[in-house]
Short mmCIF file of C-alpha atoms and ligand atoms in Angstrom, two decimals:
data_model
loop_
_atom_site.label_atom_id
_atom_site.label_comp_id
_atom_site.label_asym_id
_atom_site.label_seq_id
_atom_site.Cartn_x
_atom_site.Cartn_y
_atom_site.Cartn_z
CA MET A 1395 101.52 131.91 92.11
CA LYS A 1396 104.28 132.39 89.61
CA SER A 1397 106.20 129.19 90.22
CA ILE A 1398 103.42 126.67 89.38
CA TYR A 1399 103.30 125.77 85.68
CA GLU A 1400 101.01 123.36 83.90
CA ALA A 1401 103.13 120.38 82.82
CA ASN A 1402 102.67 120.85 79.06
CA GLU A 1403 105.32 120.37 76.39
CA ASP A 1404 106.53 123.99 76.43
CA ASN A 1405 106.85 124.15 80.17
CA ILE A 1406 108.62 120.79 80.40
CA ALA A 1407 111.15 122.11 77.86
CA LYS A 1408 111.57 125.27 79.94
CA ALA A 1409 111.99 123.20 83.08
CA ALA A 1410 114.67 121.06 81.42
CA GLN A 1411 116.56 124.27 80.65
CA VAL A 1412 116.22 125.31 84.30
CA ILE A 1413 117.76 121.98 85.34
CA LYS A 1414 120.62 122.42 82.84
CA ASP A 1415 121.22 125.95 84.14
CA GLY A 1416 121.58 124.67 87.70
CA GLY A 1417 118.07 125.49 88.95
CA LEU A 1418 115.54 123.50 90.97
CA VAL A 1419 112.38 122.04 89.45
CA ALA A 1420 109.63 120.33 91.39
CA MET A 1421 108.29 117.48 89.29
CA PRO A 1422 105.37 115.09 89.68
CA THR A 1423 106.20 111.40 89.97
CA GLU A 1424 103.82 108.50 90.52
CA THR A 1425 104.68 108.52 94.26
CA VAL A 1426 105.05 112.12 95.47
CA TYR A 1427 106.40 115.38 94.02
CA GLY A 1428 110.19 115.55 93.91
CA LEU A 1429 112.48 118.57 94.18
CA GLY A 1430 114.85 117.98 91.29
CA ALA A 1431 118.32 119.11 90.30
CA ASN A 1432 121.12 118.01 87.96
CA VAL A 1433 123.13 115.41 89.87
CA TYR A 1434 126.32 116.65 88.17
CA ASP A 1435 125.87 120.21 89.45
CA ALA A 1436 127.16 120.25 93.02
CA GLN A 1437 125.83 123.75 93.70
CA ALA A 1438 122.35 122.83 92.56
CA VAL A 1439 122.46 119.69 94.72
CA ALA A 1440 123.58 121.78 97.69
CA ARG A 1441 120.62 124.10 97.16
CA ILE A 1442 118.22 121.17 97.49
CA PHE A 1443 119.47 120.54 101.02
CA GLU A 1444 119.21 124.26 101.81
CA VAL A 1445 115.70 124.74 100.47
CA LYS A 1446 114.40 121.61 102.22
CA ARG A 1447 116.36 122.45 105.38
CA ARG A 1448 117.59 118.91 105.21
CA PRO A 1449 120.83 117.79 106.86
CA THR A 1450 123.49 116.91 104.28
CA PHE A 1451 123.98 113.49 105.87
CA ASP A 1452 120.59 112.47 104.45
CA PRO A 1453 121.27 111.26 100.88
CA LEU A 1454 119.11 111.79 97.79
CA ILE A 1455 117.70 109.42 95.17
CA SER A 1456 118.85 109.67 91.53
CA HIS A 1457 116.01 109.51 89.01
CA ILE A 1458 116.61 108.13 85.54
CA ALA A 1459 114.34 107.69 82.52
CA ASP A 1460 116.22 105.06 80.51
CA PHE A 1461 117.88 101.78 81.45
CA ASP A 1462 121.15 102.89 79.83
CA ALA A 1463 121.57 105.50 82.56
CA LEU A 1464 121.51 102.89 85.35
CA PRO A 1465 125.22 102.06 85.35
CA GLU A 1466 126.41 105.69 85.11
CA TYR A 1467 127.83 105.73 88.65
CA VAL A 1468 126.67 102.48 90.25
CA GLU A 1469 127.47 98.80 89.92
CA ALA A 1470 124.61 96.73 88.55
CA ASP A 1471 124.80 92.93 88.70
CA GLN A 1472 122.33 90.45 87.24
CA ARG A 1473 119.93 90.61 90.18
CA VAL A 1474 119.85 94.41 89.95
CA TRP A 1475 119.13 94.32 86.22
CA ALA A 1476 116.42 91.73 86.74
CA LEU A 1477 114.73 93.83 89.44
CA ALA A 1478 115.02 96.93 87.27
CA ARG A 1479 113.46 95.19 84.26
CA ARG A 1480 110.63 93.83 86.40
CA PHE A 1481 109.78 96.90 88.50
CA TRP A 1482 110.86 99.93 86.44
CA PRO A 1483 109.46 102.32 85.67
CA GLY A 1484 107.82 102.21 89.09
CA PRO A 1485 108.07 102.97 92.80
CA LEU A 1486 111.16 100.86 93.57
CA THR A 1487 114.42 102.53 94.60
CA MET A 1488 117.54 100.38 94.80
CA VAL A 1489 120.52 101.04 97.03
CA LEU A 1490 123.56 100.16 94.92
CA LYS A 1491 127.34 100.26 95.23
CA ARG A 1492 128.78 103.44 93.78
CA ARG A 1493 131.68 103.72 91.43
CA GLY A 1494 133.72 106.71 90.32
CA SER A 1495 133.55 110.06 92.01
CA HIS A 1496 131.99 113.39 91.20
CA ALA A 1497 131.39 116.37 93.49
CA GLY A 1498 127.64 116.51 92.78
CA VAL A 1499 127.14 112.77 93.13
CA ASP A 1500 129.24 112.71 96.32
CA LEU A 1501 127.08 115.39 97.89
CA ALA A 1502 123.84 113.78 96.73
CA CYS A 1503 125.02 110.49 98.28
CA SER A 1504 126.20 112.19 101.49
CA GLY A 1505 129.63 110.71 100.85
CA LEU A 1506 128.30 107.15 101.29
CA PRO A 1507 129.77 104.32 99.21
CA THR A 1508 126.25 103.66 97.91
CA ALA A 1509 123.80 105.51 95.67
CA THR A 1510 120.03 105.11 95.33
CA VAL A 1511 118.47 104.99 91.89
CA ARG A 1512 114.94 104.73 90.57
CA MET A 1513 113.01 105.18 87.33
CA PRO A 1514 109.73 106.98 88.05
CA ASP A 1515 106.59 105.86 86.28
CA HIS A 1516 105.33 109.29 85.30
CA PRO A 1517 105.34 110.81 81.81
CA VAL A 1518 106.23 114.30 83.06
CA ALA A 1519 109.18 113.11 85.15
CA ALA A 1520 110.38 110.90 82.29
CA ALA A 1521 110.19 113.74 79.75
CA LEU A 1522 111.94 116.16 82.08
CA ILE A 1523 114.79 113.74 82.82
CA ARG A 1524 115.26 112.89 79.12
CA GLN A 1525 115.27 116.52 78.02
CA SER A 1526 117.64 117.51 80.82
CA GLY A 1527 120.00 114.80 79.60
CA VAL A 1528 121.21 113.95 83.13
CA PRO A 1529 120.00 111.94 86.09
CA ILE A 1530 117.87 114.18 88.31
CA VAL A 1531 118.36 113.88 92.06
CA ALA A 1532 115.17 114.57 93.92
CA PRO A 1533 113.97 114.21 97.47
CA SER A 1534 110.30 114.70 98.21
CA ALA A 1535 109.53 118.39 97.61
CA ASN A 1536 108.64 119.29 101.19
CA LEU A 1537 110.44 120.71 104.22
CA PHE A 1538 112.46 118.06 106.06
CA LYS A 1539 110.26 115.90 108.33
CA SER A 1540 106.96 117.39 107.18
CA VAL A 1541 104.16 115.67 105.24
CA SER A 1542 105.17 114.78 101.66
CA PRO A 1543 103.52 116.65 98.76
CA THR A 1544 101.15 114.88 96.38
CA THR A 1545 100.01 118.00 94.50
CA ALA A 1546 101.78 121.04 93.02
CA GLN A 1547 99.94 123.23 95.52
CA HIS A 1548 101.36 121.19 98.43
CA VAL A 1549 104.84 121.91 97.05
CA TYR A 1550 104.09 125.60 96.83
CA ASP A 1551 102.59 125.67 100.33
CA GLY A 1552 105.81 124.24 101.79
CA LEU A 1553 108.59 125.68 99.65
CA GLY A 1554 107.02 128.68 97.88
CA ASP A 1555 109.17 130.62 95.44
CA GLN A 1556 112.41 129.00 96.52
CA VAL A 1557 111.70 126.49 93.75
CA ASP A 1558 112.41 127.91 90.29
CA MET A 1559 109.59 125.98 88.64
CA ILE A 1560 106.89 123.65 89.91
CA LEU A 1561 105.50 121.45 87.14
CA ASP A 1562 101.84 120.73 87.84
CA GLY A 1563 100.97 117.20 86.73
CA GLY A 1564 97.95 116.76 89.02
CA SER A 1565 97.75 114.40 91.99
CA CYS A 1566 100.32 111.63 92.38
CA PRO A 1567 98.56 108.31 91.72
CA VAL A 1568 100.48 106.14 94.23
CA GLY A 1569 100.66 108.73 96.98
CA VAL A 1570 103.37 107.21 99.20
CA GLU A 1571 107.08 107.23 98.44
CA SER A 1572 109.00 104.50 96.66
CA THR A 1573 110.12 101.33 98.38
CA ILE A 1574 113.83 101.53 99.20
CA LEU A 1575 115.49 98.16 98.67
CA ASP A 1576 119.09 97.63 99.69
CA VAL A 1577 120.58 95.11 97.27
CA THR A 1578 124.22 95.61 98.23
CA GLY A 1579 124.26 92.43 100.36
CA THR A 1580 123.31 88.81 99.76
CA THR A 1581 119.84 89.25 101.22
CA ALA A 1582 117.75 92.14 99.94
CA VAL A 1583 116.52 94.45 102.71
CA ILE A 1584 113.66 96.93 102.54
CA LEU A 1585 114.85 100.14 104.24
CA ARG A 1586 111.58 101.96 103.61
CA ALA A 1587 108.25 100.33 102.77
CA GLY A 1588 106.65 102.07 99.81
CA GLY A 1589 104.73 101.82 96.58
CA THR A 1590 106.20 98.47 95.49
CA THR A 1591 105.00 95.80 97.89
CA ARG A 1592 107.21 93.42 99.82
CA GLU A 1593 105.03 90.57 98.53
CA ASP A 1594 105.70 91.48 94.88
CA ILE A 1595 109.45 91.71 95.46
CA GLU A 1596 109.53 88.38 97.33
CA ASP A 1597 107.45 86.67 94.64
CA PHE A 1598 109.80 87.91 91.98
CA LEU A 1599 113.05 87.06 93.79
CA GLY A 1600 111.66 83.79 95.09
CA GLU A 1601 113.07 84.49 98.55
CA ARG A 1602 112.29 86.31 101.77
CA VAL A 1603 113.11 89.99 101.85
CA LEU A 1604 113.99 91.54 105.20
CA LEU A 1605 112.23 94.63 106.48
CA SER A 1606 114.43 97.01 108.44
CA HIS A 1607 112.82 99.46 110.81
CA GLY A 1608 116.17 101.14 111.25
CA GLU A 1609 118.15 102.36 114.17
CA PRO A 1610 116.56 105.61 115.27
CA ASP A 1611 119.89 107.23 116.18
CA ARG A 1612 121.72 106.24 113.08
CA PRO A 1613 119.14 105.78 110.37
CA SER A 1614 120.47 104.32 107.15
CA ALA A 1615 117.41 105.75 105.43
CA PRO A 1616 116.44 108.87 107.37
CA GLY A 1617 112.85 108.31 106.36
CA GLN A 1618 113.48 105.91 109.25
CA LEU A 1619 113.61 108.77 111.75
CA LEU A 1620 111.05 108.12 114.46
CA ARG A 1621 109.24 111.37 113.86
CA HIS A 1622 108.75 112.15 110.20
CA TYR A 1623 105.92 112.94 107.79
CA ALA A 1624 104.43 114.79 110.74
CA PRO A 1625 101.24 116.83 110.71
CA GLY A 1626 100.95 119.80 113.08
CA HIS A 1627 98.32 118.11 115.28
CA ARG A 1628 98.82 115.08 117.49
CA LEU A 1629 97.79 111.88 115.74
CA ARG A 1630 96.51 108.71 117.40
CA ILE A 1631 96.69 105.61 115.18
CA ASN A 1632 94.96 102.19 115.23
CA ALA A 1633 91.92 103.99 116.64
CA GLU A 1634 88.89 101.69 116.50
CA LYS A 1635 86.67 104.73 116.90
CA PRO A 1636 87.08 108.42 117.66
CA GLN A 1637 87.14 109.74 121.18
CA GLU A 1638 85.50 112.98 122.10
CA ASN A 1639 87.28 115.94 120.54
CA GLU A 1640 89.08 113.92 117.89
CA PHE A 1641 89.04 114.46 114.14
CA TYR A 1642 88.72 110.91 112.82
CA ILE A 1643 90.21 109.66 109.55
CA GLY A 1644 88.39 106.43 108.75
CA PHE A 1645 89.10 103.46 106.54
CA GLY A 1646 86.61 101.00 105.07
CA THR A 1647 83.47 100.59 107.19
CA ARG A 1648 84.97 102.77 109.96
CA ASP A 1649 83.69 106.11 108.73
CA GLY A 1650 84.84 109.47 110.04
CA ASP A 1651 85.34 113.13 109.20
CA LEU A 1652 87.29 111.75 106.24
CA ASN A 1653 87.60 108.20 104.92
CA LEU A 1654 90.83 107.05 103.24
CA SER A 1655 88.86 104.46 101.28
CA PRO A 1656 85.22 103.65 101.99
CA SER A 1657 85.60 100.40 100.04
CA GLY A 1658 88.69 99.40 102.04
CA ASP A 1659 91.04 99.63 99.05
CA LEU A 1660 94.63 100.08 100.30
CA ARG A 1661 95.85 101.63 97.04
CA GLU A 1662 93.12 104.28 97.23
CA ALA A 1663 94.02 104.86 100.89
CA ALA A 1664 97.70 105.36 100.04
CA ALA A 1665 96.82 107.84 97.28
CA ASN A 1666 94.70 109.86 99.75
CA LEU A 1667 96.94 109.61 102.81
CA PHE A 1668 99.13 112.72 102.65
CA ALA A 1669 96.44 115.00 101.23
CA PHE A 1670 94.05 113.90 104.00
CA LEU A 1671 96.66 114.45 106.72
CA ARG A 1672 97.08 118.00 105.42
CA GLN A 1673 93.33 118.54 105.18
CA ALA A 1674 92.84 117.17 108.69
CA ASP A 1675 95.52 119.53 109.96
CA THR A 1676 93.81 122.59 108.53
CA THR A 1677 90.26 121.65 109.53
CA ALA A 1678 90.67 119.90 112.90
CA GLY A 1679 90.86 123.19 114.81
CA GLY A 1680 91.10 122.45 118.53
CA ARG A 1681 90.65 118.70 118.00
CA THR A 1682 93.48 116.18 117.77
CA LEU A 1683 93.65 113.57 114.99
CA ALA A 1684 92.91 109.86 115.10
CA MET A 1685 93.11 107.27 112.34
CA ALA A 1686 91.41 103.91 111.88
CA PRO A 1687 93.52 100.71 111.81
CA ILE A 1688 95.07 99.94 108.42
CA PRO A 1689 95.78 96.31 107.45
CA GLU A 1690 99.48 95.43 107.57
CA TYR A 1691 99.96 93.93 104.11
CA GLY A 1692 100.60 95.17 100.57
CA ILE A 1693 100.89 98.93 100.41
CA GLY A 1694 99.38 98.95 103.93
CA LEU A 1695 102.96 98.43 105.17
CA ALA A 1696 103.94 101.79 103.69
CA ILE A 1697 100.83 103.52 105.06
CA ASN A 1698 101.41 102.14 108.56
CA ASP A 1699 105.09 103.08 108.42
CA ARG A 1700 104.23 106.69 107.56
CA ILE A 1701 101.49 107.11 110.16
CA ARG A 1702 103.60 105.47 112.89
CA ARG A 1703 106.24 108.12 112.32
CA ALA A 1704 103.63 110.86 111.91
CA SER A 1705 102.13 109.90 115.28
CA HIS A 1706 105.40 109.72 117.21
CA ASP A 1707 105.90 112.47 119.76
O1 TXA B 1483 109.14 108.12 95.89
C1 TXA B 1483 110.20 108.62 96.21
O2 TXA B 1483 111.18 107.94 96.56
C2 TXA B 1483 110.31 110.14 96.21
C3 TXA B 1483 110.14 110.62 94.76
C4 TXA B 1483 110.34 112.09 94.62
O3 TXA B 1483 111.02 109.90 93.95
N1 TXA B 1483 111.55 110.57 96.75
C5 TXA B 1483 111.81 110.52 98.08
O4 TXA B 1483 113.03 111.05 98.42
O5 TXA B 1483 111.04 110.06 98.89
P1 TXA B 1483 113.41 111.42 99.92
O6 TXA B 1483 114.72 112.08 99.80
O7 TXA B 1483 112.32 112.18 100.55
O8 TXA B 1483 113.60 110.04 100.59
C6 TXA B 1483 114.67 109.23 100.18
C7 TXA B 1483 115.10 108.33 101.28
C8 TXA B 1483 115.68 109.07 102.45
O9 TXA B 1483 115.13 108.52 103.63
C9 TXA B 1483 117.17 108.76 102.33
O10 TXA B 1483 117.79 108.74 103.58
C10 TXA B 1483 117.17 107.42 101.68
O11 TXA B 1483 116.13 107.50 100.75
N2 TXA B 1483 118.41 107.16 100.96
C11 TXA B 1483 118.93 107.84 99.93
N3 TXA B 1483 120.13 107.35 99.57
C12 TXA B 1483 120.38 106.33 100.40
C13 TXA B 1483 121.47 105.41 100.54
N4 TXA B 1483 122.55 105.46 99.76
N5 TXA B 1483 121.38 104.47 101.51
C14 TXA B 1483 120.29 104.41 102.30
N6 TXA B 1483 119.24 105.24 102.22
C15 TXA B 1483 119.29 106.19 101.29
MG1 MG B 1484 111.04 112.75 102.00
#
């Protein structure tokens, strides 16, 4: 497996050179693995879409490691700076108004007047971004619409040697993607529930934050597509107990073939979610999948969002 490299100092330096030379590096973040490229290299950005088989109308997130890089091609007002200082580094992505124009950035943003930016809370991602010296655009490092990768092996299983280097930093601690918060309007709107909870954002802003489930035909965050994050098997959700011939993924006291968190801890459940969906897929055989109900608060919002889309046929 030549493309997986332990994320040590030498290999991070090598990976930074790959980014500078226009290559693709899969990097661990606290949420999921990202497939990274130099945002200022339009050809490298184009290759991300190719390798993921992702439509170019589905924009990418820019990852930065230092606050100074925030205003490089977006407008940041006081509220944006306050949110950044409170939640970065961490799993919060902000949709911001763009300024200026650059071929790579235009492509990464699918020509939209907005750009998404986040600062990942992971030492490997931070070191890679700093040493590359540019913002790194990175979608989740999986094929479009499939289950997101939370280990280096997941990346390899999906994308293989099309990635120049996969930096192995172990399992992603959060396990679901970042929360996407649109702050271009007066009221902040969550376009994708994720690792930063709605409750924490509302507490900090001191106001209600809207939650958009999106328009399925014209998603503003294509993570909003009805079917996404999908395992190969059919998945039934909110299942109080398994039916005959079902592989059951439990939660809390509802035990099963797997249990997302025997103690009912939503953070643990989120960290296990994608790996368990993959494991269920490979071991269920002729059975279909079913999952126990997950409480709809905190990071449970993100879990329920992902499994709703994963279960859509
Ligand atoms: O946690 C994460 O966010 C991971 C790690 C690697 O950082 N990244 C990730 O990227 O999940 P991706 O590309 O798989 O999902 C990004 C989502 C997509 O649904 C995309 O449509 C949306 O963000 N998005 C990107 N730019 C946008 C914009 N300007 N307006 C609205 N949605 C946008
Ligand atoms: Mg994705």
